[in-house]
mmCIF file of N, CA, C and O and ligand atoms in Angstrom:
data_model
loop_
_atom_site.group_PDB
_atom_site.id
_atom_site.type_symbol
_atom_site.label_atom_id
_atom_site.label_comp_id
_atom_site.label_asym_id
_atom_site.label_seq_id
_atom_site.Cartn_x
_atom_site.Cartn_y
_atom_site.Cartn_z
ATOM 1 N N MET A 703 95.384 235.201 164.686
ATOM 2 C CA MET A 703 96.650 235.006 165.697
ATOM 3 C C MET A 703 95.712 235.677 167.123
ATOM 4 O O MET A 703 95.193 234.688 167.954
ATOM 5 N N LYS A 704 95.533 236.914 166.690
ATOM 6 C CA LYS A 704 94.474 237.655 168.179
ATOM 7 C C LYS A 704 92.748 237.419 167.882
ATOM 8 O O LYS A 704 92.795 237.183 168.687
ATOM 9 N N LEU A 705 92.617 237.066 166.688
ATOM 10 C CA LEU A 705 91.089 237.064 166.614
ATOM 11 C C LEU A 705 91.195 235.441 167.159
ATOM 12 O O LEU A 705 89.917 235.139 168.261
ATOM 13 N N LEU A 706 92.219 234.357 167.104
ATOM 14 C CA LEU A 706 91.587 233.212 167.917
ATOM 15 C C LEU A 706 91.538 233.333 169.562
ATOM 16 O O LEU A 706 90.690 232.869 170.255
ATOM 17 N N LEU A 707 92.215 234.450 169.696
ATOM 18 C CA LEU A 707 92.582 234.541 171.151
ATOM 19 C C LEU A 707 90.908 235.209 171.796
ATOM 20 O O LEU A 707 90.587 235.010 172.940
ATOM 21 N N LEU A 708 90.647 236.171 170.781
ATOM 22 C CA LEU A 708 89.102 237.191 171.012
ATOM 23 C C LEU A 708 88.440 235.702 171.219
ATOM 24 O O LEU A 708 87.293 235.546 172.248
ATOM 25 N N PHE A 709 88.754 235.180 170.269
ATOM 26 C CA PHE A 709 87.093 234.224 170.026
ATOM 27 C C PHE A 709 87.354 233.100 171.428
ATOM 28 O O PHE A 709 86.258 232.999 171.682
ATOM 29 N N LEU A 710 88.503 232.643 171.757
ATOM 30 C CA LEU A 710 88.604 231.954 172.722
ATOM 31 C C LEU A 710 88.332 232.872 174.068
ATOM 32 O O LEU A 710 87.313 232.370 175.487
ATOM 33 N N PHE A 711 88.284 233.896 174.190
ATOM 34 C CA PHE A 711 88.211 234.897 175.190
ATOM 35 C C PHE A 711 86.273 234.914 175.315
ATOM 36 O O PHE A 711 85.713 234.613 176.580
ATOM 37 N N LEU A 712 86.177 234.704 174.556
ATOM 38 C CA LEU A 712 84.457 235.184 174.328
ATOM 39 C C LEU A 712 83.316 233.565 174.585
ATOM 40 O O LEU A 712 82.908 233.621 175.269
ATOM 41 N N LEU A 713 84.182 232.847 174.501
ATOM 42 C CA LEU A 713 84.302 231.161 174.601
ATOM 43 C C LEU A 713 83.656 230.966 175.850
ATOM 44 O O LEU A 713 82.832 230.675 176.337
ATOM 45 N N SER A 714 84.891 230.967 176.727
ATOM 46 C CA SER A 714 85.102 231.360 178.229
ATOM 47 C C SER A 714 84.266 232.194 178.740
ATOM 48 O O SER A 714 83.800 232.015 180.237
ATOM 49 N N ASN A 715 83.867 233.188 178.526
ATOM 50 C CA ASN A 715 83.201 233.744 179.015
ATOM 51 C C ASN A 715 81.912 233.808 179.064
ATOM 52 O O ASN A 715 81.066 233.924 179.949
ATOM 53 N N THR A 716 81.294 233.179 177.986
ATOM 54 C CA THR A 716 80.105 232.593 177.893
ATOM 55 C C THR A 716 79.369 231.781 178.444
ATOM 56 O O THR A 716 78.407 231.878 179.137
ATOM 57 N N LYS A 717 80.583 230.749 178.901
ATOM 58 C CA LYS A 717 80.551 229.099 179.496
ATOM 59 C C LYS A 717 80.280 229.807 180.960
ATOM 60 O O LYS A 717 79.619 229.425 181.324
ATOM 61 N N CYS A 718 81.072 230.842 181.139
ATOM 62 C CA CYS A 718 81.125 231.169 182.799
ATOM 63 C C CYS A 718 79.570 231.923 183.053
ATOM 64 O O CYS A 718 79.258 231.909 184.532
ATOM 65 N N GLU A 719 78.790 232.597 182.218
ATOM 66 C CA GLU A 719 77.683 233.154 182.193
ATOM 67 C C GLU A 719 76.603 232.818 181.913
ATOM 68 O O GLU A 719 75.423 232.425 182.834
ATOM 69 N N GLU A 720 76.970 231.142 181.890
ATOM 70 C CA GLU A 720 75.528 230.096 181.573
ATOM 71 C C GLU A 720 75.317 229.515 183.123
ATOM 72 O O GLU A 720 76.402 228.787 183.839
ATOM 73 N N PRO A 721 74.215 229.482 184.080
ATOM 74 C CA PRO A 721 74.203 229.076 185.443
ATOM 75 C C PRO A 721 73.850 227.684 185.348
ATOM 76 O O PRO A 721 72.766 227.708 185.508
ATOM 77 N N SER A 722 74.891 227.090 185.387
ATOM 78 C CA SER A 722 74.370 225.179 185.609
ATOM 79 C C SER A 722 74.354 225.080 186.503
ATOM 80 O O SER A 722 73.287 224.284 186.866
ATOM 81 N N ASP A 723 74.589 225.659 187.483
ATOM 82 C CA ASP A 723 74.475 224.905 189.002
ATOM 83 C C ASP A 723 73.959 226.274 190.143
ATOM 84 O O ASP A 723 75.063 227.528 189.340
ATOM 85 N N VAL A 724 73.525 226.204 191.086
ATOM 86 C CA VAL A 724 73.075 227.021 191.609
ATOM 87 C C VAL A 724 73.028 226.296 193.592
ATOM 88 O O VAL A 724 73.514 225.326 193.846
ATOM 89 N N TYR A 725 72.691 227.130 194.295
ATOM 90 C CA TYR A 725 73.223 226.964 195.204
ATOM 91 C C TYR A 725 72.045 227.569 196.531
ATOM 92 O O TYR A 725 70.659 227.957 196.007
ATOM 93 N N ILE A 726 71.409 226.047 197.442
ATOM 94 C CA ILE A 726 69.999 226.027 197.772
ATOM 95 C C ILE A 726 70.311 225.853 199.670
ATOM 96 O O ILE A 726 71.857 225.502 199.858
ATOM 97 N N CYS A 727 69.785 226.506 200.558
ATOM 98 C CA CYS A 727 70.152 226.293 201.906
ATOM 99 C C CYS A 727 68.989 224.604 202.517
ATOM 100 O O CYS A 727 68.463 224.698 201.779
ATOM 101 N N ASN A 728 69.892 223.989 203.028
ATOM 102 C CA ASN A 728 69.874 222.824 203.075
ATOM 103 C C ASN A 728 69.144 222.064 203.987
ATOM 104 O O ASN A 728 69.413 221.823 205.214
ATOM 105 N N ASN A 729 68.127 223.208 204.217
ATOM 106 C CA ASN A 729 67.208 222.562 205.520
ATOM 107 C C ASN A 729 65.566 221.912 205.284
ATOM 108 O O ASN A 729 65.054 221.875 205.834
ATOM 109 N N GLY A 730 65.637 221.062 204.072
ATOM 110 C CA GLY A 730 64.916 220.165 203.578
ATOM 111 C C GLY A 730 63.109 220.633 203.252
ATOM 112 O O GLY A 730 62.717 219.918 202.801
ATOM 113 N N LYS A 731 63.594 222.090 203.046
ATOM 114 C CA LYS A 731 62.431 222.596 203.019
ATOM 115 C C LYS A 731 62.415 223.354 201.529
ATOM 116 O O LYS A 731 61.250 224.252 201.861
ATOM 117 N N THR A 732 63.051 224.238 201.609
ATOM 118 C CA THR A 732 63.775 225.458 200.756
ATOM 119 C C THR A 732 62.690 225.475 199.041
ATOM 120 O O THR A 732 62.613 224.231 199.085
ATOM 121 N N LYS A 733 62.082 226.477 199.201
ATOM 122 C CA LYS A 733 62.103 226.633 197.791
ATOM 123 C C LYS A 733 62.010 227.571 196.741
ATOM 124 O O LYS A 733 62.025 228.042 195.356
ATOM 125 N N LYS A 734 63.457 227.999 196.920
ATOM 126 C CA LYS A 734 64.199 228.877 196.467
ATOM 127 C C LYS A 734 65.437 228.521 196.276
ATOM 128 O O LYS A 734 66.107 227.521 196.872
ATOM 129 N N TYR A 735 65.933 228.754 194.731
ATOM 130 C CA TYR A 735 66.974 228.722 194.790
ATOM 131 C C TYR A 735 67.915 229.824 194.737
ATOM 132 O O TYR A 735 67.657 230.963 194.138
ATOM 133 N N HIS A 736 69.595 230.005 194.379
ATOM 134 C CA HIS A 736 70.067 230.811 194.370
ATOM 135 C C HIS A 736 71.613 230.941 193.800
ATOM 136 O O HIS A 736 72.450 229.550 193.711
ATOM 137 N N LEU A 737 72.170 231.821 192.967
ATOM 138 C CA LEU A 737 73.084 231.530 191.887
ATOM 139 C C LEU A 737 74.239 232.051 192.681
ATOM 140 O O LEU A 737 75.098 231.872 191.786
ATOM 141 N N SER A 738 74.285 232.720 193.581
ATOM 142 C CA SER A 738 75.507 232.887 194.557
ATOM 143 C C SER A 738 75.609 232.912 195.918
ATOM 144 O O SER A 738 74.082 233.014 196.734
ATOM 145 N N THR A 739 76.921 232.427 196.253
ATOM 146 C CA THR A 739 76.738 231.606 197.743
ATOM 147 C C THR A 739 76.862 233.175 198.820
ATOM 148 O O THR A 739 76.854 233.162 199.829
ATOM 149 N N ASN A 740 77.210 234.189 197.320
ATOM 150 C CA ASN A 740 77.094 235.119 198.582
ATOM 151 C C ASN A 740 75.689 236.113 198.620
ATOM 152 O O ASN A 740 75.480 237.066 199.570
ATOM 153 N N CYS A 741 74.634 235.310 198.095
ATOM 154 C CA CYS A 741 73.696 236.222 198.942
ATOM 155 C C CYS A 741 73.102 236.362 199.831
ATOM 156 O O CYS A 741 73.409 235.438 200.963
ATOM 157 N N ARG A 742 72.472 236.802 200.285
ATOM 158 C CA ARG A 742 71.987 237.754 201.465
ATOM 159 C C ARG A 742 71.080 236.832 202.027
ATOM 160 O O ARG A 742 71.292 236.169 203.414
ATOM 161 N N ALA A 743 70.076 236.333 201.502
ATOM 162 C CA ALA A 743 69.658 235.021 202.080
ATOM 163 C C ALA A 743 69.827 234.256 201.895
ATOM 164 O O ALA A 743 69.533 233.322 203.354
ATOM 165 N N LEU A 744 71.061 233.393 201.395
ATOM 166 C CA LEU A 744 71.659 232.319 201.867
ATOM 167 C C LEU A 744 72.790 231.949 202.842
ATOM 168 O O LEU A 744 72.763 231.475 203.178
ATOM 169 N N ARG A 745 73.224 233.786 202.883
ATOM 170 C CA ARG A 745 73.988 233.746 204.230
ATOM 171 C C ARG A 745 73.376 233.700 205.772
ATOM 172 O O ARG A 745 73.759 233.757 206.188
ATOM 173 N N ASN A 746 72.063 234.051 205.854
ATOM 174 C CA ASN A 746 71.286 233.655 206.536
ATOM 175 C C ASN A 746 70.818 232.292 207.289
ATOM 176 O O ASN A 746 70.490 232.048 208.181
ATOM 177 N N CYS A 747 71.352 231.908 206.453
ATOM 178 C CA CYS A 747 70.733 229.994 206.241
ATOM 179 C C CYS A 747 71.655 229.241 207.273
ATOM 180 O O CYS A 747 73.078 229.484 207.240
ATOM 181 N N SER A 748 71.361 229.058 208.706
ATOM 182 C CA SER A 748 72.334 228.413 209.752
ATOM 183 C C SER A 748 72.588 226.903 209.065
ATOM 184 O O SER A 748 73.092 226.149 210.115
ATOM 185 N N TYR A 749 72.123 226.508 208.002
ATOM 186 C CA TYR A 749 72.468 224.837 207.123
ATOM 187 C C TYR A 749 73.699 225.024 206.215
ATOM 188 O O TYR A 749 73.900 226.079 205.955
ATOM 189 N N LYS A 750 74.111 223.970 205.884
ATOM 190 C CA LYS A 750 75.015 223.788 204.858
ATOM 191 C C LYS A 750 74.463 224.254 203.723
ATOM 192 O O LYS A 750 73.403 224.280 203.926
ATOM 193 N N THR A 751 75.357 224.564 202.967
ATOM 194 C CA THR A 751 74.742 225.464 201.513
ATOM 195 C C THR A 751 75.011 223.901 200.325
ATOM 196 O O THR A 751 76.505 223.121 200.840
ATOM 197 N N LEU A 752 74.232 224.146 200.134
ATOM 198 C CA LEU A 752 74.015 222.677 198.746
ATOM 199 C C LEU A 752 74.467 222.980 197.627
ATOM 200 O O LEU A 752 73.803 224.135 196.773
ATOM 201 N N LYS A 753 74.787 222.820 196.361
ATOM 202 C CA LYS A 753 75.859 223.067 195.632
ATOM 203 C C LYS A 753 74.581 222.081 194.965
ATOM 204 O O LYS A 753 75.102 220.596 194.314
ATOM 205 N N ILE A 754 73.285 222.286 193.798
ATOM 206 C CA ILE A 754 72.872 221.854 192.740
ATOM 207 C C ILE A 754 73.021 222.184 191.236
ATOM 208 O O ILE A 754 73.309 223.203 191.114
ATOM 209 N N THR A 755 72.433 221.321 190.525
ATOM 210 C CA THR A 755 72.011 221.792 189.348
ATOM 211 C C THR A 755 71.010 222.654 189.093
ATOM 212 O O THR A 755 69.660 222.372 189.404
ATOM 213 N N LEU A 756 70.573 223.693 187.703
ATOM 214 C CA LEU A 756 69.870 224.429 187.705
ATOM 215 C C LEU A 756 68.647 223.409 187.301
ATOM 216 O O LEU A 756 66.920 223.865 188.100
ATOM 217 N N GLU A 757 69.037 222.597 186.994
ATOM 218 C CA GLU A 757 68.052 221.931 186.212
ATOM 219 C C GLU A 757 67.037 220.753 187.627
ATOM 220 O O GLU A 757 65.805 220.730 187.279
ATOM 221 N N LYS A 758 67.895 220.192 188.079
ATOM 222 C CA LYS A 758 67.637 219.768 189.710
ATOM 223 C C LYS A 758 66.407 220.844 190.393
ATOM 224 O O LYS A 758 65.591 220.299 190.673
ATOM 225 N N ALA A 759 66.873 221.919 190.148
ATOM 226 C CA ALA A 759 66.159 223.071 191.594
ATOM 227 C C ALA A 759 65.161 223.282 190.533
ATOM 228 O O ALA A 759 64.003 223.090 191.373
ATOM 229 N N LYS A 760 64.908 223.598 188.640
ATOM 230 C CA LYS A 760 63.575 223.307 188.814
ATOM 231 C C LYS A 760 62.700 222.264 188.308
ATOM 232 O O LYS A 760 61.322 222.753 188.830
ATOM 233 N N LYS A 761 63.316 221.469 188.579
ATOM 234 C CA LYS A 761 62.029 220.345 188.626
ATOM 235 C C LYS A 761 61.700 219.874 189.938
ATOM 236 O O LYS A 761 60.941 219.250 190.020
ATOM 237 N N ASP A 762 62.801 220.356 190.850
ATOM 238 C CA ASP A 762 61.681 220.047 192.292
ATOM 239 C C ASP A 762 60.936 222.038 192.653
ATOM 240 O O ASP A 762 60.106 221.284 193.785
ATOM 241 N N GLY A 763 61.038 222.105 191.752
ATOM 242 C CA GLY A 763 59.799 223.307 191.673
ATOM 243 C C GLY A 763 60.290 224.477 192.507
ATOM 244 O O GLY A 763 59.917 225.372 192.916
ATOM 245 N N LYS A 764 61.905 224.746 192.574
ATOM 246 C CA LYS A 764 62.358 225.661 193.256
ATOM 247 C C LYS A 764 62.320 227.356 192.437
ATOM 248 O O LYS A 764 62.151 226.915 190.975
ATOM 249 N N THR A 765 62.398 228.365 193.051
ATOM 250 C CA THR A 765 62.059 229.686 192.081
ATOM 251 C C THR A 765 63.067 230.046 192.596
ATOM 252 O O THR A 765 64.037 229.972 193.630
ATOM 253 N N LEU A 766 64.021 231.097 191.619
ATOM 254 C CA LEU A 766 65.083 232.485 192.256
ATOM 255 C C LEU A 766 64.661 232.975 193.185
ATOM 256 O O LEU A 766 63.420 233.720 193.103
ATOM 257 N N CYS A 767 65.417 233.113 193.948
ATOM 258 C CA CYS A 767 65.122 233.632 195.138
ATOM 259 C C CYS A 767 65.026 235.345 195.259
ATOM 260 O O CYS A 767 65.496 235.880 193.864
ATOM 261 N N GLY A 768 64.331 235.817 195.900
ATOM 262 C CA GLY A 768 63.807 237.343 195.755
ATOM 263 C C GLY A 768 64.372 238.375 195.529
ATOM 264 O O GLY A 768 64.649 239.132 195.135
ATOM 265 N N TRP A 769 65.833 237.944 196.203
ATOM 266 C CA TRP A 769 67.383 239.377 196.342
ATOM 267 C C TRP A 769 67.611 238.933 194.520
ATOM 268 O O TRP A 769 68.678 240.028 194.717
ATOM 269 N N GLU A 770 67.505 237.951 194.021
ATOM 270 C CA GLU A 770 68.165 237.803 192.774
ATOM 271 C C GLU A 770 67.330 238.077 191.390
ATOM 272 O O GLU A 770 67.633 237.531 190.877
ATOM 273 N N LYS A 771 66.138 238.710 191.585
ATOM 274 C CA LYS A 771 65.307 238.659 190.737
ATOM 275 C C LYS A 771 66.097 239.736 189.403
ATOM 276 O O LYS A 771 66.365 240.482 189.461
ATOM 277 N N GLN A 772 66.216 239.324 188.163
ATOM 278 C CA GLN A 772 66.675 240.081 187.167
ATOM 279 C C GLN A 772 66.098 240.683 186.030
ATOM 280 O O GLN A 772 64.772 240.419 186.323
HETATM 281 ZN ZN1 ZN B 909 69.026 234.326 196.803
#
């Protein structure tokens, strides 16, 4: 029982860290995407923040914002 709970915990944890959705500033010309809405670059955005999939962001030629380089 304990093992099962641990397994479920690990599973949900892994799911959480997979960044399938990213955020962009909806100014129509941004080339950056952000992993968090709390990013300082995104907070400077005076347009609406848009949530898109990472796949679409990459397809559009967007790259990870410089504040969030890993
Ligand atoms: Zn950012």
